Each structure stands twice: as C-alpha cells, then as structure tokens.
Coordinates of C-alpha atoms in Angstrom, one line a residue:
X1 CA 25.2 107.4 -0.4
X2 CA 25.2 104.0 -2.1
X3 CA 24.9 105.3 -5.6
X4 CA 28.6 106.2 -6.1
X5 CA 29.5 102.6 -5.2
X6 CA 27.1 101.3 -7.8
X7 CA 28.4 103.6 -10.4
X8 CA 31.9 102.5 -9.7
X9 CA 30.9 98.8 -10.2
X10 CA 29.2 99.7 -13.5
X11 CA 32.4 101.6 -14.6
X12 CA 34.5 98.5 -13.8
X13 CA 32.3 96.3 -16.1
X14 CA 32.2 99.1 -18.7
X15 CA 36.0 99.4 -18.9
X16 CA 36.3 95.8 -19.8
X17 CA 34.5 96.2 -23.1
X18 CA 34.8 99.9 -24.0
X19 CA 37.6 102.1 -25.2
X20 CA 39.6 104.6 -23.2
X21 CA 37.6 107.6 -24.7
X22 CA 34.3 106.2 -23.6
X23 CA 35.8 105.4 -20.2
X24 CA 36.9 109.0 -19.7
X25 CA 33.5 110.3 -20.7
X26 CA 31.9 108.0 -18.2
X27 CA 34.2 109.1 -15.4
X28 CA 33.3 112.7 -16.0
X29 CA 29.7 111.8 -15.8
X30 CA 30.3 109.8 -12.6
X31 CA 32.1 112.8 -10.9
X32 CA 29.2 115.0 -11.9
X33 CA 26.7 112.6 -10.5
X34 CA 28.7 112.0 -7.2
X35 CA 29.4 115.7 -6.5
X36 CA 26.1 116.5 -4.8
X37 CA 26.5 113.4 -2.6
X38 CA 30.1 114.6 -1.6
X39 CA 28.8 118.1 -0.7
X40 CA 26.0 116.5 1.3
X41 CA 28.5 114.3 3.2
X42 CA 30.7 117.3 3.8
X43 CA 27.8 119.2 5.3
X44 CA 26.9 116.2 7.4
X45 CA 30.5 116.0 8.8
X46 CA 30.4 119.7 9.6
X47 CA 27.1 119.4 11.5
X48 CA 28.5 116.4 13.5
X49 CA 31.7 118.4 14.2
X50 CA 29.6 121.3 15.5
X51 CA 27.7 119.0 17.7
X52 CA 31.0 117.6 19.1
X53 CA 32.3 121.1 19.7
X54 CA 29.2 122.2 21.5
X55 CA 28.5 119.2 23.6
X56 CA 31.5 116.9 23.6
X57 CA 31.5 113.2 22.8
X58 CA 28.8 111.4 24.8
X59 CA 26.2 114.2 25.0
X60 CA 26.7 114.9 21.2
X61 CA 26.2 111.2 20.5
X62 CA 22.9 111.1 22.3
X63 CA 21.7 114.3 20.5
X64 CA 22.8 113.0 17.1
X65 CA 20.7 109.9 17.6
X66 CA 17.7 112.1 18.4
X67 CA 18.3 114.1 15.3
X68 CA 18.5 111.1 13.0
X69 CA 22.2 111.3 12.5
X70 CA 23.5 108.3 14.4
X71 CA 27.2 108.2 15.0
X72 CA 29.6 107.3 17.8
X73 CA 31.3 109.5 20.4
X74 CA 34.7 108.6 19.1
X75 CA 33.8 109.7 15.6
X76 CA 32.5 113.0 16.8
X77 CA 35.7 113.7 18.8
X78 CA 37.8 112.7 15.8
X79 CA 35.9 115.2 13.7
X80 CA 36.5 117.9 16.4
X81 CA 40.2 117.2 16.4
X82 CA 40.4 117.1 12.6
X83 CA 39.5 120.8 12.2
X84 CA 41.0 124.0 13.6
X85 CA 39.2 126.8 15.4
X86 CA 42.2 129.2 15.5
X87 CA 41.2 132.8 14.7
X88 CA 42.4 134.4 11.4
X89 CA 42.7 138.0 12.7
X90 CA 45.9 139.5 14.1
X91 CA 45.3 140.8 17.6
X92 CA 46.6 144.2 18.6
X93 CA 45.5 144.5 22.3
X94 CA 45.5 141.3 24.3
X95 CA 44.8 140.3 27.9
X96 CA 46.7 137.4 29.6
X97 CA 45.7 135.5 32.7
X98 CA 46.0 132.0 34.1
X99 CA 43.5 129.2 34.2
X100 CA 43.6 126.1 36.4
X101 CA 43.9 122.6 35.2
X102 CA 43.9 121.7 38.9
X103 CA 43.8 124.5 41.4
X104 CA 47.1 125.0 43.2
X105 CA 49.0 122.5 41.2
X106 CA 48.8 123.0 37.4
X107 CA 47.9 126.1 35.4
X108 CA 47.5 127.1 31.8
X109 CA 47.5 130.5 30.1
X110 CA 44.6 132.2 28.2
X111 CA 45.1 135.0 25.7
X112 CA 42.1 137.1 24.8
X113 CA 41.7 139.9 22.2
X114 CA 40.4 142.8 24.3
X115 CA 39.2 144.8 21.3
X116 CA 37.0 142.0 20.0
X117 CA 36.5 140.2 23.4
X118 CA 37.4 136.9 21.8
X119 CA 39.7 134.1 22.9
X120 CA 42.9 134.2 20.7
X121 CA 44.6 131.0 22.0
X122 CA 45.1 128.7 25.0
X123 CA 48.6 127.7 26.2
X124 CA 49.0 124.4 28.0
X125 CA 51.2 125.8 30.8
X126 CA 52.1 129.0 32.7
X127 CA 55.8 129.3 31.6
X128 CA 57.5 132.4 30.5
X129 CA 59.2 130.6 27.6
X130 CA 55.9 129.3 26.1
X131 CA 54.4 132.8 26.3
X132 CA 57.5 134.4 24.8
X133 CA 57.3 131.9 21.8
X134 CA 53.7 132.7 21.2
X135 CA 54.3 136.5 21.3
X136 CA 57.3 136.1 19.0
X137 CA 54.9 134.4 16.5
X138 CA 52.4 137.3 16.7
X139 CA 54.3 140.5 16.2
X140 CA 51.2 142.6 15.7
X141 CA 50.6 142.7 19.5
X142 CA 51.1 146.3 20.8
X143 CA 49.5 146.3 24.3
X144 CA 49.3 143.5 26.9
X145 CA 47.1 143.6 30.0
X146 CA 48.2 141.2 32.8
X147 CA 48.2 140.7 36.5
X148 CA 51.3 141.2 38.7
X149 CA 52.6 137.7 38.2
X150 CA 56.4 137.8 37.4
X151 CA 56.2 134.9 35.0
X152 CA 54.0 136.9 32.6
X153 CA 56.2 140.0 32.9
X154 CA 59.3 137.9 32.1
X155 CA 57.6 136.2 29.1
X156 CA 56.4 139.6 27.7
X157 CA 59.9 141.1 28.0
X158 CA 61.4 138.1 26.2
X159 CA 58.8 137.7 23.5
X160 CA 57.5 141.2 22.9
X161 CA 59.9 143.7 24.4
X162 CA 58.4 146.7 22.5
X163 CA 54.8 145.9 23.6
X164 CA 53.3 148.1 26.3
X165 CA 52.4 146.3 29.5
X166 CA 49.3 147.3 31.5
X167 CA 48.8 146.0 35.1
X168 CA 45.2 145.1 35.9
X169 CA 43.7 147.6 38.4
X170 CA 41.6 145.1 40.2
X171 CA 44.6 142.8 40.9
X172 CA 46.5 145.9 42.1
X173 CA 43.7 146.8 44.5
X174 CA 43.8 143.2 45.8
X175 CA 47.5 143.4 46.3
X176 CA 47.2 146.7 48.2
X177 CA 44.5 145.2 50.4
X178 CA 46.7 142.2 51.2
X179 CA 49.7 144.3 52.0
X180 CA 47.6 146.6 54.2
X181 CA 46.1 143.6 56.1
X182 CA 49.6 142.3 56.8
X183 CA 50.6 145.7 58.3
X184 CA 47.4 145.7 60.4
X185 CA 48.2 142.2 61.7
X186 CA 51.6 143.4 62.9
X187 CA 49.8 145.7 65.4
X188 CA 47.4 143.0 66.6
X189 CA 48.3 143.4 70.3
X190 CA 47.6 147.1 70.4
X191 CA 44.4 146.7 68.3
X192 CA 43.2 144.1 70.9
X193 CA 43.9 146.5 73.7
X194 CA 42.0 149.3 72.1
X195 CA 39.1 147.0 71.3
X196 CA 38.9 145.7 74.8
X197 CA 39.0 149.2 76.2
X198 CA 36.0 150.2 74.0
X199 CA 34.2 147.0 74.9
X200 CA 34.7 147.7 78.6
X201 CA 33.3 151.2 78.3
X202 CA 30.3 149.7 76.4
X203 CA 29.7 147.2 79.2
X204 CA 30.0 149.9 81.9
X205 CA 27.4 152.0 80.0
X206 CA 25.1 149.0 79.8
X207 CA 25.6 148.3 83.5
X208 CA 24.7 151.9 84.4
X209 CA 21.6 151.6 82.2
X210 CA 20.5 148.4 84.0
X211 CA 21.1 150.0 87.4
X212 CA 19.0 153.0 86.4
X213 CA 16.1 150.7 85.4
X214 CA 16.4 148.5 88.4
X215 CA 13.4 148.7 90.9
X216 CA 14.6 150.4 94.1
X217 CA 14.5 148.6 97.4
X218 CA 12.3 149.7 100.3
X219 CA 15.2 151.4 102.1
X220 CA 16.1 153.2 98.9
X221 CA 12.5 154.4 98.4
X222 CA 12.5 155.7 102.0
X223 CA 15.8 157.5 101.5
X224 CA 14.5 159.0 98.2
X225 CA 11.3 160.2 99.9
X226 CA 13.4 161.9 102.7
X227 CA 15.7 163.5 100.1
X228 CA 13.0 164.9 97.7
X229 CA 12.0 167.9 100.0
X230 CA 15.7 168.9 100.3
X231 CA 16.1 168.6 96.5
X232 CA 13.0 170.8 95.9
X233 CA 14.4 173.4 98.5
X234 CA 17.7 173.4 96.7
X235 CA 16.1 174.0 93.3
X236 CA 14.2 177.0 94.7
X237 CA 17.4 178.2 96.3
X238 CA 19.2 178.2 93.0
X239 CA 16.3 180.1 91.4
X240 CA 16.4 182.8 94.1
X241 CA 20.2 183.1 93.9
X242 CA 20.0 183.4 90.1
X243 CA 17.4 186.2 90.6
X244 CA 19.9 188.2 92.7
X245 CA 18.9 187.3 96.2
X246 CA 21.6 187.0 98.9
X247 CA 22.2 183.9 101.0
X248 CA 20.6 185.6 104.0
X249 CA 17.5 186.4 102.0
X250 CA 17.3 182.8 100.7
X251 CA 17.7 181.6 104.3
X252 CA 14.7 183.8 105.4
X253 CA 12.6 182.9 102.4
X254 CA 13.1 179.1 102.7
X255 CA 13.3 178.9 106.4
X256 CA 16.7 177.4 106.4
X257 CA 19.7 178.1 108.5
X258 CA 22.3 180.4 106.8
X259 CA 25.0 177.7 107.5
X260 CA 22.8 175.2 105.7
X261 CA 22.4 177.5 102.7
X262 CA 26.2 178.1 102.6
X263 CA 27.0 174.4 102.9
X264 CA 24.5 173.5 100.0
X265 CA 26.0 176.2 97.8
X266 CA 29.5 175.0 98.4
X267 CA 28.5 171.3 97.9
X268 CA 26.4 172.0 94.8
X269 CA 23.4 170.3 96.4
X270 CA 22.0 168.9 99.6
X271 CA 24.0 166.0 100.9
X272 CA 22.6 162.5 101.0
X273 CA 22.9 161.3 104.6
X274 CA 24.3 157.8 104.8
X275 CA 24.9 155.8 107.9
X276 CA 28.5 154.7 108.5
X277 CA 29.1 151.1 107.6
X278 CA 29.1 149.0 110.7
X279 CA 31.4 146.1 111.2
X280 CA 30.1 142.8 109.6
X281 CA 30.6 139.2 110.4
X282 CA 32.2 138.6 107.0
X283 CA 34.9 141.2 107.4
X284 CA 37.6 138.6 108.4
X285 CA 36.7 136.6 105.3
X286 CA 36.2 139.5 102.8
X287 CA 39.6 138.9 101.1
X288 CA 38.7 135.2 100.5
X289 CA 35.3 136.1 99.2
X290 CA 36.8 138.7 96.8
X291 CA 39.3 136.2 95.5
X292 CA 36.6 133.6 94.9
X293 CA 34.4 136.3 93.2
X294 CA 37.3 137.2 90.8
X295 CA 37.7 133.5 90.0
X296 CA 34.1 133.4 88.8
X297 CA 32.1 132.0 91.8
X298 CA 29.0 134.2 91.9
X299 CA 26.7 131.9 93.9
X300 CA 26.1 133.3 97.4
X301 CA 24.9 130.0 98.8
X302 CA 28.0 128.2 97.6
X303 CA 30.3 130.9 99.1
X304 CA 28.4 130.5 102.4
X305 CA 28.9 126.7 102.4
X306 CA 32.7 127.3 101.7
X307 CA 32.9 129.6 104.7
X308 CA 31.1 127.0 106.9
X309 CA 33.5 124.3 105.8
X310 CA 36.3 126.5 107.0
X311 CA 34.7 126.8 110.4
X312 CA 33.3 130.4 110.0
X313 CA 30.3 131.1 112.0
X314 CA 28.6 133.3 109.4
X315 CA 24.9 133.0 108.5
X316 CA 24.3 132.2 104.8
X317 CA 21.8 135.2 104.6
X318 CA 24.7 137.6 105.3
X319 CA 26.9 136.1 102.6
X320 CA 24.0 136.2 100.1
X321 CA 23.3 139.9 100.8
X322 CA 27.0 140.6 100.3
X323 CA 26.9 138.7 96.9
X324 CA 23.9 140.7 95.9
X325 CA 25.5 144.1 96.7
X326 CA 28.7 143.0 95.0
X327 CA 26.8 141.9 91.9
X328 CA 25.1 145.3 91.7
X329 CA 28.3 147.3 92.1
X330 CA 30.3 145.8 89.2
X331 CA 29.8 144.2 85.8
X332 CA 29.1 140.5 86.0
X333 CA 30.6 138.1 83.5
X334 CA 27.1 137.2 82.4
X335 CA 26.5 140.9 81.5
X336 CA 29.3 141.0 78.8
X337 CA 27.1 139.8 76.0
X338 CA 23.9 141.5 77.1
X339 CA 22.8 145.1 76.3
X340 CA 19.4 146.6 76.8
X341 CA 19.6 148.9 73.8
X342 CA 20.6 146.2 71.3
X343 CA 23.4 143.7 70.6
X344 CA 26.7 144.5 72.3
X345 CA 29.7 145.6 70.2
X346 CA 32.2 142.8 69.6
X347 CA 35.9 143.4 69.0
X348 CA 36.5 142.9 65.3
X349 CA 39.0 140.5 63.8
X350 CA 42.1 141.6 62.0
X351 CA 40.4 141.2 58.6
X352 CA 37.4 143.2 59.7
X353 CA 39.7 145.8 61.3
X354 CA 41.4 146.3 58.0
X355 CA 38.1 146.8 56.2
X356 CA 36.9 149.3 58.8
X357 CA 40.0 151.4 58.5
X358 CA 39.5 151.6 54.7
X359 CA 35.7 152.5 55.0
X360 CA 34.2 155.9 54.9
X361 CA 33.6 157.0 58.5
X362 CA 30.2 158.4 57.7
X363 CA 29.0 155.0 56.8
X364 CA 30.1 153.2 60.0
X365 CA 28.1 152.5 63.1
X366 CA 28.9 154.7 66.2
X367 CA 30.8 152.0 68.0
X368 CA 32.9 151.2 64.9
X369 CA 33.6 154.9 64.3
X370 CA 34.8 155.3 67.9
X371 CA 37.0 152.2 67.5
X372 CA 38.6 153.5 64.2
X373 CA 39.2 157.0 65.6
X374 CA 40.7 155.7 68.8
X375 CA 42.8 153.2 66.9
X376 CA 44.2 155.9 64.5
X377 CA 45.1 158.1 67.5
X378 CA 46.8 155.2 69.4
X379 CA 48.9 153.9 66.4
X380 CA 50.2 156.9 64.3
X381 CA 52.1 154.6 61.9
X382 CA 48.9 152.7 61.1
X383 CA 47.1 156.0 60.5
X384 CA 49.8 157.1 58.0
X385 CA 49.5 153.8 56.1
X386 CA 45.7 154.2 56.0
X387 CA 46.1 157.6 54.3
X388 CA 48.6 156.2 51.8
X389 CA 46.4 153.3 50.9
X390 CA 43.5 155.7 50.4
X391 CA 45.6 157.9 48.1
X392 CA 46.7 155.0 46.0
X393 CA 43.2 153.7 45.8
X394 CA 42.0 157.0 44.5
X395 CA 44.8 157.0 41.9
X396 CA 43.9 153.6 40.6
X397 CA 40.2 154.6 40.4
X398 CA 41.1 157.8 38.6
X399 CA 39.6 160.0 41.3
X400 CA 42.8 161.9 42.0
X401 CA 45.3 164.0 40.0
X402 CA 48.2 163.2 42.2
X403 CA 51.4 161.9 40.6
X404 CA 52.8 158.5 41.2
X405 CA 56.2 159.8 42.0
X406 CA 54.8 161.8 45.0
X407 CA 53.1 158.7 46.4
X408 CA 56.2 156.6 46.1
X409 CA 58.2 159.3 47.8
X410 CA 55.8 159.5 50.8
X411 CA 55.6 155.7 51.1
X412 CA 59.3 155.2 51.2
X413 CA 59.7 155.9 55.0
X414 CA 56.6 154.1 56.2
X415 CA 55.7 150.4 56.9
X416 CA 54.4 150.3 53.4
X417 CA 57.9 150.9 52.0
X418 CA 58.5 147.2 51.1
X419 CA 55.3 146.9 49.1
X420 CA 56.0 150.3 47.4
X421 CA 59.5 149.2 46.4
X422 CA 58.1 146.0 44.8
X423 CA 55.4 148.0 43.1
X424 CA 58.0 150.5 41.7
X425 CA 59.5 147.8 39.5
X426 CA 56.2 147.9 37.5
X427 CA 55.9 151.6 37.5
X428 CA 55.5 151.9 33.7
X429 CA 52.8 149.2 33.7
X430 CA 51.2 151.0 36.7
X431 CA 51.1 154.3 34.9
X432 CA 49.6 152.6 31.8
X433 CA 46.9 151.1 34.1
X434 CA 45.9 154.6 35.1
X435 CA 46.1 156.1 31.6
X436 CA 44.6 153.4 29.5
X437 CA 41.2 151.6 29.7
X438 CA 42.5 148.1 29.3
X439 CA 42.0 145.5 32.1
X440 CA 41.9 141.7 32.3
X441 CA 38.2 141.6 33.2
X442 CA 37.2 140.1 29.8
X443 CA 39.8 137.4 30.4
X444 CA 38.2 136.5 33.7
X445 CA 34.8 136.2 32.0
X446 CA 36.3 133.9 29.3
X447 CA 38.0 131.8 32.0
X448 CA 34.5 131.3 33.6
X449 CA 33.3 129.9 30.3
X450 CA 36.4 127.7 30.1
X451 CA 35.6 126.3 33.5
X452 CA 32.1 125.4 32.4
X453 CA 33.4 123.6 29.3
X454 CA 36.2 121.8 31.2
X455 CA 33.8 120.5 33.8
X456 CA 31.3 119.2 31.2
X457 CA 34.2 117.0 29.9
X458 CA 34.6 115.3 33.3
X459 CA 38.4 115.8 33.2
X460 CA 38.9 113.0 30.6
X461 CA 39.9 115.1 27.5
X462 CA 43.3 116.3 26.6
X463 CA 44.5 119.8 25.9
X464 CA 43.9 119.6 22.1
X465 CA 40.2 118.8 22.5
X466 CA 39.7 121.5 25.2
X467 CA 41.4 124.1 23.1
X468 CA 39.2 123.3 20.1
X469 CA 36.0 123.5 22.1
X470 CA 37.0 126.7 23.9
X471 CA 38.1 128.5 20.7
X472 CA 34.9 127.4 18.9
X473 CA 32.7 128.7 21.7
X474 CA 34.0 132.3 21.4

C-alpha cells in the first residue's frame, strides 16, 4: 500500500519540470497503477466489516490478529456502522413481535418477512406511532401476523389500515389457558372440598387394606376358629336351598334347629357372637381421652401419665390397650401419606387442576379421573366453561367446523363472557388465524437469535450496532 504514496511524490517532482500534458498523462498512469491497490483495500475493509458483524468488536479484533489482518476493535465497529444491512426486497406478509432490551422494563419491535423467513427491520421501541410510521413507509405489506397486544393493533390500524391482521394461534391458546385458570381459581374453596373428600376416601381404603393385612390376635383367631364351622354349614345351607330343599329338609340334613335355619336365612348368615362390653375403669375419663386424641396425642403412656396427674386410679396398661383399639378403628394422622399399593393421591393445585380439566380423561390416572368427574358434577358452571374452552381449542387447531359466531353466542352467558367480549373485538383477526397459515413462530425464532447476539455484546452497544449485526445475521 506504500506504492501510491511514492508515485504521488514522483508526480510532485515531475510537475515542477514538465508540461501540463505530460502531467495529465502521468496522472492517468498513476490511477491505472493504483486501481488494484484500491480494490484490494476495499476487499480488506469488507472482510474486516464482516468480522465485526459476525463477532463484534473485541472478539473480531482477536480473530483479525490471528488472520494476519491486525486492526483495533474501534475500527471494526466503525466499519460495521458505516455500511447498511437493510434488505432491498419489499415484504408482503410480515410478522411482528416484541423483544426485550431489559425484561419487564424496556422493549423493542422485530419485523420479519414470513415468506422469506428473514428479518426486515428492528424498531428501538414498542410504540404504536413508531410501528405506524414504518408501515406507512412500506405500502407493499398486505398481511400482518401479531399477538394480542393492543399497541400493535393500534399501530397497524394507523399505519396500514388496509392490511389484514392475523392473531397468532399460540398466543390465543395461552390467553385462553390464562382466562380458564382464573375461572378455576374462583372456585378454589369448592375444589378443595372435593379434593379433600377424595383424599379421605383414599385414606379409608388404605386403612381397610392395612386392617385386612394385619396379623389377627389370639382372641380373634379363637373367634375365627369357632365361626368357621358355622360358616361352612351356612354355605351348605345356601346350596341346598338353591337346589329346591325346604327349610325343614335343610334342618334335617344339617342337624340344625329349624329356628336356627330360619334365623340364618333372615340374617343372611350365621351371627358372630360377641360378648357385651363390660364397664371399664377409663369410662369416666373417656371424653378427656377422646379430646386429647383429636388434638393429636396418640401416645398411650403419655395419656396414662396425664390421667395419673389428675388423680385417676387407672392402670397404664388399660390406657395403652384403649389407645391401641382406638388406633386400629380410625385413620391415624401418620397414615395420611402412606399407602400400601403405592404413593397416595395428593390434592392438586389450582394450576394442575386447570390442566387436568383440559386433559383427555382416557389419559388420566384413576384418582385424577375420579377427581375430574366429581368436580364437573359438583360445579356445573365450571363444566360448561371446560366444554367451551375445548370447543375453542379445536377451532384454533382446525379440528372443528363450528362457526365462531356460535361459540361467541354460547359463551355470552357463562363465566367466560368477559374473555369472549374482549376476544370479539379481534374477531376478524381471529377468523384470519383460522383461515390462513401465518403465525409469529418464525419471529420467535429470530428473537432467540437476537438474544444470542445481544448477550455476546455484553450490553455495551447501542441500537445502531445491534440492528446492523442482527440484519446481517439473517
């Protein structure tokens, strides 16, 4: 690159002693000789600019030194800002969505050509006026896919009133789910009651299962041994009666009294003889023991010590036996989270309840299916809303031929009426979402790429540099 400078010095000495004609001829020769060097310098600047677009300032500087093209980060960023990466085509179908400068505080707007899946432009804010000005400068736009943000709808109406708006179906489904969860949360008290009733039934079933598997005591084994001959005689009696024998004939065949046969037939089985309960020493203190049991004291020795402190002459063994019988009769608090057949069913949260109500019943577990069935029977309004949400979901997924007008009519007198009225304002965009294939999904993908580029810049670059890098990465 030093030869053009040397040629200029020679030209300066040459002009002092040569005519204007010779000087013009020498300048032409000089331009011809310097043209390859100018093209080489231009290519070098383009390579450096591409490095800056791809990597930013510091990373591009490190790579340029490795490639034998040493330069500074400031020079690379200056080259990036000197060019323009704006597309030359005129978009016809675009998608609009927001991207975050800082989540929850500051947002920008991304515009993507949905036919080419390329970023058209970035806007530095999320204002309706900025979007309207951009749309007015691009009159070729015919269809615009967006979410349900009112700021985008207002900007489109102001900047491109003739363009067809299309609401994104995924955002619609999210809005439907949010509205449905709000309605479910309004019935939280009744949902909790239903869940607790089902949980209590599950605990009782587990308690009966544990009682059936419990090893019988010696007294129970003796009682069962005395009862087995009567049970066998009753089974034979049922067989004879079913064969057509009379009660007298059964009495003679089994050697039983006719009154005994008559009593067994009326009672559907032989009775289990139980001795009447005799008075116990703890009867005067039974109310106190029951109250302490409900308060959570399940230790028989502790209960016996409490009675002794009150001056009761009750032996601790009697209190321990009472606590054992009481524990076997009911469900202990320690049994609530313990089941023999597997983990116990837990009452779902409001969010999980909303998901269960929208799931296919055939894909749910038995406990969840019973919960959903009982919940829909107990709360008719919630059952109506579930059906409406299912119908709208099928419409948005193009699985139903139902008209939108019929759905809005049915939703007008339900808890979903407020959401339906808000949705009815975008009915044209909603109909376009069902009829056309356009969505904002490509925009979401491009926003993910923008996040990667923005984070590699460590938050130190301005909007102009970010815009150049994002448009160049398309």
